[in-house]
Amino acid sequence: MTTSIPIHGRFTIVDYRGFHDVPRLILAKDEQNVYWILESLFDDTLDDYPDAYTVYPVDLEENSLLSVLQRHHDDPPASALGTLPVSRLIFDPTTRASFEIA
């Protein structure tokens, strides 16, 4: 499994939850078919959305894709790989199908 945060490339959005300007909880697949969760949920302390995604690697098989975001929400991983500024993601025109990391 990949253990470093992605720093560039094209990603397909497999599923997402929450949307405020951009998707806020994303399950994405990179060009090497590695899956990632990017999370930028509302922060009550900030009273706003963070300006970065927290990035988690996902180890899964195709048949478990539909429930991975719900499992992540119900039982979040203890640690993330790091963060990625929201501004580094260049979304497709719909902001729901794909993105590139600039």
N, CA, C and O atoms as a Tinker XYZ file with bonds, in Angstrom:
   408  protein
     1  N      0.828000   -1.177000    0.000000    73     2
     2  CA     0.000000    0.000000    0.000000    64     1     3
     3  C      0.881000    1.253000    0.000000    63     2     4     5
     4  O      1.938000    1.275000    0.631000    81     3
     5  N      0.444000    2.285000   -0.705000    73     3     6
     6  CA     1.199000    3.529000   -0.778000    64     5     7
     7  C      1.213000    4.196000    0.595000    63     6     8     9
     8  O      0.192000    4.228000    1.283000    81     7
     9  N      2.374000    4.730000    0.996000    73     7    10
    10  CA     2.465000    5.328000    2.322000    64     9    11
    11  C      2.873000    6.792000    2.286000    63    10    12    13
    12  O      3.172000    7.366000    3.333000    81    11
    13  N      2.892000    7.403000    1.128000    73    11    14
    14  CA     3.215000    8.827000    1.074000    64    13    15
    15  C      2.063000    9.583000    0.434000    63    14    16    17
    16  O      1.350000    9.058000   -0.421000    81    15
    17  N      1.898000   10.806000    0.859000    73    15    18
    18  CA     0.798000   11.636000    0.388000    64    17    19
    19  C      0.980000   11.959000   -1.094000    63    18    20    21
    20  O      2.095000   12.251000   -1.526000    81    19
    21  N     -0.095000   11.911000   -1.878000    73    19    22
    22  CA     0.046000   12.243000   -3.306000    64    21    23
    23  C      0.347000   13.728000   -3.474000    63    22    24    25
    24  O     -0.265000   14.569000   -2.817000    81    23
    25  N      1.285000   14.042000   -4.351000    73    23    26
    26  CA     1.644000   15.452000   -4.535000    64    25    27
    27  C      1.317000   15.967000   -5.930000    63    26    28    29
    28  O      1.393000   17.170000   -6.178000    81    27
    29  N      0.954000   15.071000   -6.841000    73    27    30
    30  CA     0.543000   15.490000   -8.182000    64    29    31
    31  C     -0.209000   14.337000   -8.833000    63    30    32    33
    32  O     -0.211000   13.216000   -8.324000    81    31
    33  N     -0.842000   14.621000   -9.953000    73    31    34
    34  CA    -1.523000   13.580000  -10.706000    64    33    35
    35  C     -2.998000   13.862000  -10.895000    63    34    36    37
    36  O     -3.547000   14.834000  -10.376000    81    35
    37  N     -3.625000   12.972000  -11.664000    73    35    38
    38  CA    -5.048000   13.067000  -11.974000    64    37    39
    39  C     -5.780000   12.009000  -11.161000    63    38    40    41
    40  O     -5.319000   10.874000  -11.046000    81    39
    41  N     -6.921000   12.389000  -10.598000    73    39    42
    42  CA    -7.698000   11.517000   -9.730000    64    41    43
    43  C     -9.151000   11.489000  -10.195000    63    42    44    45
    44  O     -9.706000   12.514000  -10.591000    81    43
    45  N     -9.754000   10.316000  -10.144000    73    43    46
    46  CA   -11.168000   10.157000  -10.446000    64    45    47
    47  C    -11.923000   10.126000   -9.124000    63    46    48    49
    48  O    -11.552000    9.381000   -8.217000    81    47
    49  N    -12.968000   10.920000   -9.008000    73    47    50
    50  CA   -13.795000   10.900000   -7.805000    64    49    51
    51  C    -14.757000    9.724000   -7.930000    63    50    52    53
    52  O    -15.614000    9.699000   -8.814000    81    51
    53  N    -14.607000    8.759000   -7.041000    73    51    54
    54  CA   -15.438000    7.566000   -7.038000    64    53    55
    55  C    -16.732000    7.840000   -6.292000    63    54    56    57
    56  O    -17.799000    7.387000   -6.707000    81    55
    57  N    -16.643000    8.574000   -5.200000    73    55    58
    58  CA   -17.799000    8.925000   -4.378000    64    57    59
    59  C    -17.430000   10.164000   -3.573000    63    58    60    61
    60  O    -16.251000   10.435000   -3.348000    81    59
    61  N    -18.419000   10.899000   -3.148000    73    59    62
    62  CA   -18.163000   12.038000   -2.267000    64    61    63
    63  C    -19.376000   12.264000   -1.383000    63    62    64    65
    64  O    -20.484000   11.829000   -1.695000    81    63
    65  N    -19.143000   12.952000   -0.274000    73    63    66
    66  CA   -20.212000   13.329000    0.652000    64    65    67
    67  C    -19.948000   14.764000    1.050000    63    66    68    69
    68  O    -18.799000   15.189000    1.170000    81    67
    69  N    -21.009000   15.497000    1.250000    73    67    70
    70  CA   -20.872000   16.887000    1.651000    64    69    71
    71  C    -20.321000   17.730000    0.528000    63    70    72    73
    72  O    -19.450000   17.292000   -0.224000    81    71
    73  N    -20.823000   18.925000    0.418000    73    71    74
    74  CA   -20.365000   19.818000   -0.647000    64    73    75
    75  C    -20.551000   21.253000   -0.178000    63    74    76    77
    76  O    -21.656000   21.660000    0.179000    81    75
    77  N    -19.478000   22.005000   -0.182000    73    75    78
    78  CA   -19.517000   23.442000    0.081000    64    77    79
    79  C    -18.406000   24.046000   -0.760000    63    78    80    81
    80  O    -17.242000   24.022000   -0.361000    81    79
    81  N    -18.746000   24.577000   -1.897000    73    79    82
    82  CA   -17.808000   25.061000   -2.914000    64    81    83
    83  C    -17.119000   23.902000   -3.644000    63    82    84    85
    84  O    -16.987000   23.925000   -4.868000    81    83
    85  N    -16.688000   22.908000   -2.897000    73    83    86
    86  CA   -16.056000   21.695000   -3.439000    64    85    87
    87  C    -16.518000   20.514000   -2.591000    63    86    88    89
    88  O    -17.036000   20.722000   -1.494000    81    87
    89  N    -16.342000   19.268000   -3.072000    73    87    90
    90  CA   -16.668000   18.116000   -2.224000    64    89    91
    91  C    -15.804000   18.148000   -0.961000    63    90    92    93
    92  O    -14.628000   18.510000   -1.017000    81    91
    93  N    -16.389000   17.769000    0.172000    73    91    94
    94  CA   -15.676000   17.858000    1.446000    64    93    95
    95  C    -15.237000   16.523000    2.030000    63    94    96    97
    96  O    -14.418000   16.490000    2.948000    81    95
    97  N    -15.771000   15.426000    1.510000    73    95    98
    98  CA   -15.313000   14.090000    1.877000    64    97    99
    99  C    -15.299000   13.293000    0.586000    63    98   100   101
   100  O    -16.352000   12.983000    0.029000    81    99
   101  N    -14.102000   12.961000    0.111000    73    99   102
   102  CA   -13.932000   12.392000   -1.228000    64   101   103
   103  C    -13.254000   11.028000   -1.143000    63   102   104   105
   104  O    -12.263000   10.851000   -0.434000    81   103
   105  N    -13.809000   10.071000   -1.882000    73   103   106
   106  CA   -13.106000    8.825000   -2.168000    64   105   107
   107  C    -12.630000    8.958000   -3.605000    63   106   108   109
   108  O    -13.447000    9.074000   -4.518000    81   107
   109  N    -11.318000    8.942000   -3.817000    73   107   110
   110  CA   -10.750000    9.151000   -5.150000    64   109   111
   111  C     -9.785000    8.029000   -5.492000    63   110   112   113
   112  O     -9.207000    7.388000   -4.614000    81   111
   113  N     -9.624000    7.809000   -6.799000    73   111   114
   114  CA    -8.692000    6.793000   -7.306000    64   113   115
   115  C     -7.676000    7.501000   -8.186000    63   114   116   117
   116  O     -8.045000    8.288000   -9.057000    81   115
   117  N     -6.384000    7.220000   -7.961000    73   115   118
   118  CA    -5.353000    7.852000   -8.781000    64   117   119
   119  C     -5.085000    7.030000  -10.035000    63   118   120   121
   120  O     -5.741000    6.016000  -10.272000    81   119
   121  N     -4.131000    7.466000  -10.825000    73   119   122
   122  CA    -3.830000    6.813000  -12.101000    64   121   123
   123  C     -3.224000    5.415000  -11.938000    63   122   124   125
   124  O     -3.191000    4.643000  -12.896000    81   123
   125  N     -2.754000    5.088000  -10.756000    73   123   126
   126  CA    -2.203000    3.758000  -10.483000    64   125   127
   127  C     -3.236000    2.866000   -9.786000    63   126   128   129
   128  O     -2.896000    1.801000   -9.272000    81   127
   129  N     -4.504000    3.311000   -9.773000    73   127   130
   130  CA    -5.607000    2.584000   -9.135000    64   129   131
   131  C     -5.441000    2.447000   -7.630000    63   130   132   133
   132  O     -5.886000    1.465000   -7.037000    81   131
   133  N     -4.800000    3.432000   -7.014000    73   131   134
   134  CA    -4.695000    3.513000   -5.561000    64   133   135
   135  C     -5.816000    4.437000   -5.091000    63   134   136   137
   136  O     -6.061000    5.488000   -5.682000    81   135
   137  N     -6.490000    4.024000   -4.019000    73   135   138
   138  CA    -7.618000    4.791000   -3.494000    64   137   139
   139  C     -7.182000    5.663000   -2.319000    63   138   140   141
   140  O     -6.305000    5.298000   -1.535000    81   139
   141  N     -7.826000    6.828000   -2.224000    73   139   142
   142  CA    -7.517000    7.820000   -1.194000    64   141   143
   143  C     -8.817000    8.408000   -0.660000    63   142   144   145
   144  O     -9.804000    8.515000   -1.389000    81   143
   145  N     -8.814000    8.788000    0.609000    73   143   146
   146  CA    -9.892000    9.605000    1.166000    64   145   147
   147  C     -9.296000   10.965000    1.474000    63   146   148   149
   148  O     -8.257000   11.075000    2.125000    81   147
   149  N     -9.976000   12.000000    0.993000    73   147   150
   150  CA    -9.613000   13.379000    1.297000    64   149   151
   151  C    -10.775000   13.968000    2.091000    63   150   152   153
   152  O    -11.925000   13.923000    1.654000    81   151
   153  N    -10.466000   14.515000    3.251000    73   151   154
   154  CA   -11.501000   14.964000    4.180000    64   153   155
   155  C    -11.267000   16.415000    4.585000    63   154   156   157
   156  O    -10.178000   16.784000    5.024000    81   155
   157  N    -12.298000   17.221000    4.433000    73   155   158
   158  CA   -12.249000   18.624000    4.857000    64   157   159
   159  C    -13.630000   18.993000    5.369000    63   158   160   161
   160  O    -14.386000   19.708000    4.711000    81   159
   161  N    -13.944000   18.493000    6.552000    73   159   162
   162  CA   -15.275000   18.663000    7.123000    64   161   163
   163  C    -15.382000   19.963000    7.919000    63   162   164   165
   164  O    -14.375000   20.532000    8.342000    81   163
   165  N    -16.602000   20.416000    8.112000    73   163   166
   166  CA   -16.844000   21.667000    8.835000    64   165   167
   167  C    -16.218000   21.603000   10.223000    63   166   168   169
   168  O    -16.353000   20.607000   10.934000    81   167
   169  N    -15.533000   22.677000   10.595000    73   167   170
   170  CA   -14.876000   22.775000   11.896000    64   169   171
   171  C    -15.643000   23.786000   12.739000    63   170   172   173
   172  O    -15.641000   24.981000   12.444000    81   171
   173  N    -16.299000   23.300000   13.787000    73   171   174
   174  CA   -17.093000   24.186000   14.642000    64   173   175
   175  C    -16.238000   25.256000   15.304000    63   174   176   177
   176  O    -16.702000   26.378000   15.507000    81   175
   177  N    -15.006000   24.929000   15.640000    73   175   178
   178  CA   -14.117000   25.902000   16.280000    64   177   179
   179  C    -13.814000   27.062000   15.331000    63   178   180   181
   180  O    -13.812000   28.222000   15.743000    81   179
   181  N    -13.560000   26.747000   14.067000    73   179   182
   182  CA   -13.294000   27.780000   13.058000    64   181   183
   183  C    -14.579000   28.440000   12.566000    63   182   184   185
   184  O    -14.555000   29.552000   12.039000    81   183
   185  N    -15.705000   27.741000   12.746000    73   183   186
   186  CA   -16.986000   28.141000   12.173000    64   185   187
   187  C    -16.865000   28.273000   10.650000    63   186   188   189
   188  O    -17.432000   29.174000   10.031000    81   187
   189  N    -16.113000   27.348000   10.082000    73   187   190
   190  CA   -15.858000   27.351000    8.641000    64   189   191
   191  C    -15.262000   25.992000    8.258000    63   190   192   193
   192  O    -15.009000   25.140000    9.109000    81   191
   193  N    -15.051000   25.823000    6.965000    73   191   194
   194  CA   -14.362000   24.630000    6.480000    64   193   195
   195  C    -12.863000   24.889000    6.478000    63   194   196   197
   196  O    -12.436000   25.998000    6.157000    81   195
   197  N    -12.054000   23.893000    6.828000    73   195   198
   198  CA   -10.601000   24.078000    6.780000    64   197   199
   199  C    -10.147000   24.329000    5.340000    63   198   200   201
   200  O    -10.840000   23.962000    4.391000    81   199
   201  N     -8.990000   24.952000    5.189000    73   199   202
   202  CA    -8.466000   25.224000    3.848000    64   201   203
   203  C     -7.544000   24.105000    3.353000    63   202   204   205
   204  O     -6.781000   24.290000    2.405000    81   203
   205  N     -7.627000   22.936000    4.013000    73   203   206
   206  CA    -6.824000   21.788000    3.597000    64   205   207
   207  C     -7.625000   20.509000    3.786000    63   206   208   209
   208  O     -8.487000   20.413000    4.660000    81   207
   209  N     -7.318000   19.528000    2.940000    73   207   210
   210  CA    -7.864000   18.186000    3.108000    64   209   211
   211  C     -6.905000   17.382000    3.965000    63   210   212   213
   212  O     -5.688000   17.504000    3.819000    81   211
   213  N     -7.436000   16.571000    4.850000    73   211   214
   214  CA    -6.651000   15.558000    5.523000    64   213   215
   215  C     -6.697000   14.332000    4.616000    63   214   216   217
   216  O     -7.767000   13.948000    4.145000    81   215
   217  N     -5.541000   13.718000    4.369000    73   215   218
   218  CA    -5.431000   12.655000    3.379000    64   217   219
   219  C     -5.183000   11.310000    4.068000    63   218   220   221
   220  O     -4.303000   11.177000    4.918000    81   219
   221  N     -5.987000   10.321000    3.671000    73   219   222
   222  CA    -5.876000    8.968000    4.205000    64   221   223
   223  C     -5.722000    7.985000    3.050000    63   222   224   225
   224  O     -6.443000    8.095000    2.058000    81   223
   225  N     -4.803000    7.027000    3.153000    73   223   226
   226  CA    -4.751000    5.963000    2.148000    64   225   227
   227  C     -5.888000    4.988000    2.430000    63   226   228   229
   228  O     -6.326000    4.851000    3.573000    81   227
   229  N     -6.361000    4.317000    1.397000    73   227   230
   230  CA    -7.445000    3.348000    1.555000    64   229   231
   231  C     -6.982000    2.024000    0.961000    63   230   232   233
   232  O     -6.527000    1.966000   -0.181000    81   231
   233  N     -7.105000    0.984000    1.740000    73   231   234
   234  CA    -6.776000   -0.352000    1.268000    64   233   235
   235  C     -8.089000   -1.099000    1.111000    63   234   236   237
   236  O     -8.686000   -1.534000    2.096000    81   235
   237  N     -8.534000   -1.246000   -0.123000    73   235   238
   238  CA    -9.823000   -1.880000   -0.344000    64   237   239
   239  C     -9.876000   -2.573000   -1.679000    63   238   240   241
   240  O     -9.019000   -2.392000   -2.544000    81   239
   241  N    -10.901000   -3.366000   -1.815000    73   239   242
   242  CA   -11.159000   -4.046000   -3.068000    64   241   243
   243  C    -12.374000   -3.407000   -3.717000    63   242   244   245
   244  O    -13.194000   -2.790000   -3.037000    81   243
   245  N    -12.490000   -3.552000   -5.023000    73   243   246
   246  CA   -13.579000   -2.928000   -5.780000    64   245   247
   247  C    -14.950000   -3.207000   -5.173000    63   246   248   249
   248  O    -15.807000   -2.324000   -5.185000    81   247
   249  N    -15.184000   -4.404000   -4.645000    73   247   250
   250  CA   -16.512000   -4.749000   -4.170000    64   249   251
   251  C    -16.896000   -4.066000   -2.864000    63   250   252   253
   252  O    -18.048000   -4.169000   -2.441000    81   251
   253  N    -15.976000   -3.380000   -2.221000    73   251   254
   254  CA   -16.312000   -2.693000   -0.977000    64   253   255
   255  C    -16.344000   -1.174000   -1.133000    63   254   256   257
   256  O    -16.404000   -0.453000   -0.137000    81   255
   257  N    -16.305000   -0.685000   -2.365000    73   255   258
   258  CA   -16.266000    0.756000   -2.601000    64   257   259
   259  C    -17.458000    1.510000   -2.052000    63   258   260   261
   260  O    -17.300000    2.610000   -1.523000    81   259
   261  N    -18.645000    0.944000   -2.166000    73   259   262
   262  CA   -19.842000    1.687000   -1.817000    64   261   263
   263  C    -19.947000    2.030000   -0.338000    63   262   264   265
   264  O    -20.619000    2.998000    0.018000    81   263
   265  N    -19.313000    1.278000    0.510000    73   263   266
   266  CA   -19.445000    1.539000    1.941000    64   265   267
   267  C    -18.217000    2.190000    2.573000    63   266   268   269
   268  O    -18.222000    2.454000    3.776000    81   267
   269  N    -17.173000    2.453000    1.802000    73   267   270
   270  CA   -15.923000    2.933000    2.400000    64   269   271
   271  C    -16.071000    4.309000    3.046000    63   270   272   273
   272  O    -15.503000    4.531000    4.115000    81   271
   273  N    -16.806000    5.235000    2.445000    73   271   274
   274  CA   -16.969000    6.566000    3.057000    64   273   275
   275  C    -17.788000    6.483000    4.338000    63   274   276   277
   276  O    -17.500000    7.187000    5.306000    81   275
   277  N    -18.794000    5.638000    4.349000    73   275   278
   278  CA   -19.591000    5.488000    5.576000    64   277   279
   279  C    -18.748000    4.884000    6.691000    63   278   280   281
   280  O    -18.823000    5.329000    7.836000    81   279
   281  N    -17.938000    3.863000    6.361000    73   279   282
   282  CA   -17.051000    3.268000    7.375000    64   281   283
   283  C    -16.045000    4.296000    7.885000    63   282   284   285
   284  O    -15.757000    4.340000    9.081000    81   283
   285  N    -15.505000    5.132000    6.978000    73   283   286
   286  CA   -14.556000    6.170000    7.373000    64   285   287
   287  C    -15.223000    7.151000    8.342000    63   286   288   289
   288  O    -14.629000    7.547000    9.345000    81   287
   289  N    -16.449000    7.533000    8.032000    73   287   290
   290  CA   -17.182000    8.473000    8.883000    64   289   291
   291  C    -17.493000    7.851000   10.243000    63   290   292   293
   292  O    -17.332000    8.507000   11.272000    81   291
   293  N    -17.938000    6.590000   10.257000    73   291   294
   294  CA   -18.325000    5.919000   11.503000    64   293   295
   295  C    -17.139000    5.571000   12.379000    63   294   296   297
   296  O    -17.245000    5.608000   13.604000    81   295
   297  N    -16.018000    5.236000   11.776000    73   295   298
   298  CA   -14.839000    4.793000   12.516000    64   297   299
   299  C    -13.581000    5.374000   11.874000    63   298   300   301
   300  O    -12.843000    4.658000   11.196000    81   299
   301  N    -13.332000    6.685000   12.087000    73   299   302
   302  CA   -12.195000    7.328000   11.415000    64   301   303
   303  C    -10.855000    6.709000   11.815000    63   302   304   305
   304  O    -10.676000    6.290000   12.959000    81   303
   305  N     -9.915000    6.653000   10.866000    73   303   306
   306  CA    -8.583000    6.125000   11.178000    64   305   307
   307  C     -7.892000    6.975000   12.243000    63   306   308   309
   308  O     -8.163000    8.168000   12.381000    81   307
   309  N     -7.011000    6.345000   12.976000    73   307   310
   310  CA    -6.296000    7.046000   14.050000    64   309   311
   311  C     -5.329000    8.091000   13.512000    63   310   312   313
   312  O     -5.094000    9.112000   14.158000    81   311
   313  N     -4.770000    7.845000   12.340000    73   311   314
   314  CA    -3.796000    8.803000   11.824000    64   313   315
   315  C     -3.928000    8.955000   10.315000    63   314   316   317
   316  O     -4.336000    8.038000    9.603000    81   315
   317  N     -3.570000   10.139000    9.862000    73   315   318
   318  CA    -3.590000   10.461000    8.439000    64   317   319
   319  C     -2.156000   10.569000    7.945000    63   318   320   321
   320  O     -1.216000   10.621000    8.737000    81   319
   321  N     -2.001000   10.601000    6.623000    73   319   322
   322  CA    -0.663000   10.792000    6.053000    64   321   323
   323  C     -0.221000   12.244000    6.143000    63   322   324   325
   324  O      0.976000   12.526000    6.199000    81   323
   325  N     -1.167000   13.158000    6.156000    73   323   326
   326  CA    -0.847000   14.578000    6.189000    64   325   327
   327  C     -2.002000   15.374000    5.628000    63   326   328   329
   328  O     -3.135000   14.897000    5.576000    81   327
   329  N     -1.706000   16.591000    5.209000    73   327   330
   330  CA    -2.741000   17.459000    4.656000    64   329   331
   331  C     -2.333000   17.949000    3.279000    63   330   332   333
   332  O     -1.158000   17.940000    2.911000    81   331
   333  N     -3.335000   18.376000    2.535000    73   331   334
   334  CA    -3.149000   18.872000    1.184000    64   333   335
   335  C     -4.048000   20.093000    1.033000    63   334   336   337
   336  O     -5.263000   19.964000    1.182000    81   335
   337  N     -3.498000   21.278000    0.743000    73   335   338
   338  CA    -4.340000   22.474000    0.624000    64   337   339
   339  C     -5.426000   22.297000   -0.433000    63   338   340   341
   340  O     -5.160000   21.806000   -1.530000    81   339
   341  N     -6.637000   22.696000   -0.100000    73   339   342
   342  CA    -7.753000   22.637000   -1.036000    64   341   343
   343  C     -7.390000   23.380000   -2.320000    63   342   344   345
   344  O     -7.781000   22.960000   -3.409000    81   343
   345  N     -6.662000   24.459000   -2.204000    73   343   346
   346  CA    -6.291000   25.280000   -3.365000    64   345   347
   347  C     -5.385000   24.546000   -4.362000    63   346   348   349
   348  O     -5.250000   24.990000   -5.502000    81   347
   349  N     -4.763000   23.438000   -3.958000    73   347   350
   350  CA    -3.906000   22.663000   -4.872000    64   349   351
   351  C     -4.708000   21.767000   -5.801000    63   350   352   353
   352  O     -4.173000   21.276000   -6.795000    81   351
   353  N     -5.985000   21.546000   -5.494000    73   351   354
   354  CA    -6.815000   20.680000   -6.314000    64   353   355
   355  C     -7.513000   21.491000   -7.394000    63   354   356   357
   356  O     -8.179000   22.486000   -7.107000    81   355
   357  N     -7.356000   21.061000   -8.623000    73   355   358
   358  CA    -8.029000   21.692000   -9.760000    64   357   359
   359  C     -9.120000   20.721000  -10.208000    63   358   360   361
   360  O     -8.836000   19.684000  -10.806000    81   359
   361  N    -10.368000   21.073000   -9.910000    73   359   362
   362  CA   -11.496000   20.196000  -10.197000    64   361   363
   363  C    -11.952000   20.348000  -11.637000    63   362   364   365
   364  O    -11.731000   21.379000  -12.274000    81   363
   365  N    -12.604000   19.284000  -12.144000    73   363   366
   366  CA   -13.243000   19.354000  -13.449000    64   365   367
   367  C    -14.377000   20.386000  -13.371000    63   366   368   369
   368  O    -14.715000   20.823000  -12.271000    81   367
   369  N    -14.972000   20.788000  -14.496000    73   367   370
   370  CA   -16.005000   21.829000  -14.468000    64   369   371
   371  C    -17.197000   21.529000  -13.553000    63   370   372   373
   372  O    -17.827000   22.457000  -13.046000    81   371
   373  N    -17.514000   20.255000  -13.335000    73   371   374
   374  CA   -18.643000   19.919000  -12.458000    64   373   375
   375  C    -18.234000   19.910000  -10.990000    63   374   376   377
   376  O    -19.101000   19.915000  -10.116000    81   375
   377  N    -16.961000   19.897000  -10.706000    73   375   378
   378  CA   -16.358000   19.748000   -9.370000    64   377   379
   379  C    -16.773000   18.456000   -8.677000    63   378   380   381
   380  O    -16.684000   18.352000   -7.454000    81   379
   381  N    -17.223000   17.477000   -9.445000    73   379   382
   382  CA   -17.699000   16.235000   -8.845000    64   381   383
   383  C    -17.155000   14.969000   -9.519000    63   382   384   385
   384  O    -17.398000   13.870000   -9.019000    81   383
   385  N    -16.446000   15.084000  -10.610000    73   383   386
   386  CA   -16.026000   13.902000  -11.357000    64   385   387
   387  C    -14.530000   13.590000  -11.224000    63   386   388   389
   388  O    -14.143000   12.424000  -11.143000    81   387
   389  N    -13.695000   14.626000  -11.201000    73   387   390
   390  CA   -12.252000   14.383000  -11.145000    64   389   391
   391  C    -11.542000   15.650000  -10.697000    63   390   392   393
   392  O    -12.130000   16.729000  -10.629000    81   391
   393  N    -10.257000   15.483000  -10.393000    73   391   394
   394  CA    -9.409000   16.628000  -10.064000    64   393   395
   395  C     -7.961000   16.280000  -10.355000    63   394   396   397
   396  O     -7.589000   15.111000  -10.454000    81   395
   397  N     -7.163000   17.312000  -10.486000    73   395   398
   398  CA    -5.717000   17.168000  -10.582000    64   397   399
   399  C     -5.099000   17.904000   -9.402000    63   398   400   401
   400  O     -5.634000   18.902000   -8.919000    81   399
   401  N     -3.977000   17.397000   -8.957000    73   399   402
   402  CA    -3.224000   18.106000   -7.920000    64   401   403
   403  C     -2.144000   18.897000   -8.617000    63   402   404   405
   404  O     -1.294000   18.335000   -9.308000    81   403
   405  N     -2.181000   20.200000   -8.433000    73   403   406
   406  CA    -1.231000   21.104000   -9.102000    64   405   407
   407  C      0.017000   21.290000   -8.264000    63   406   408
   408  O      0.927000   22.016000   -8.664000    81   407
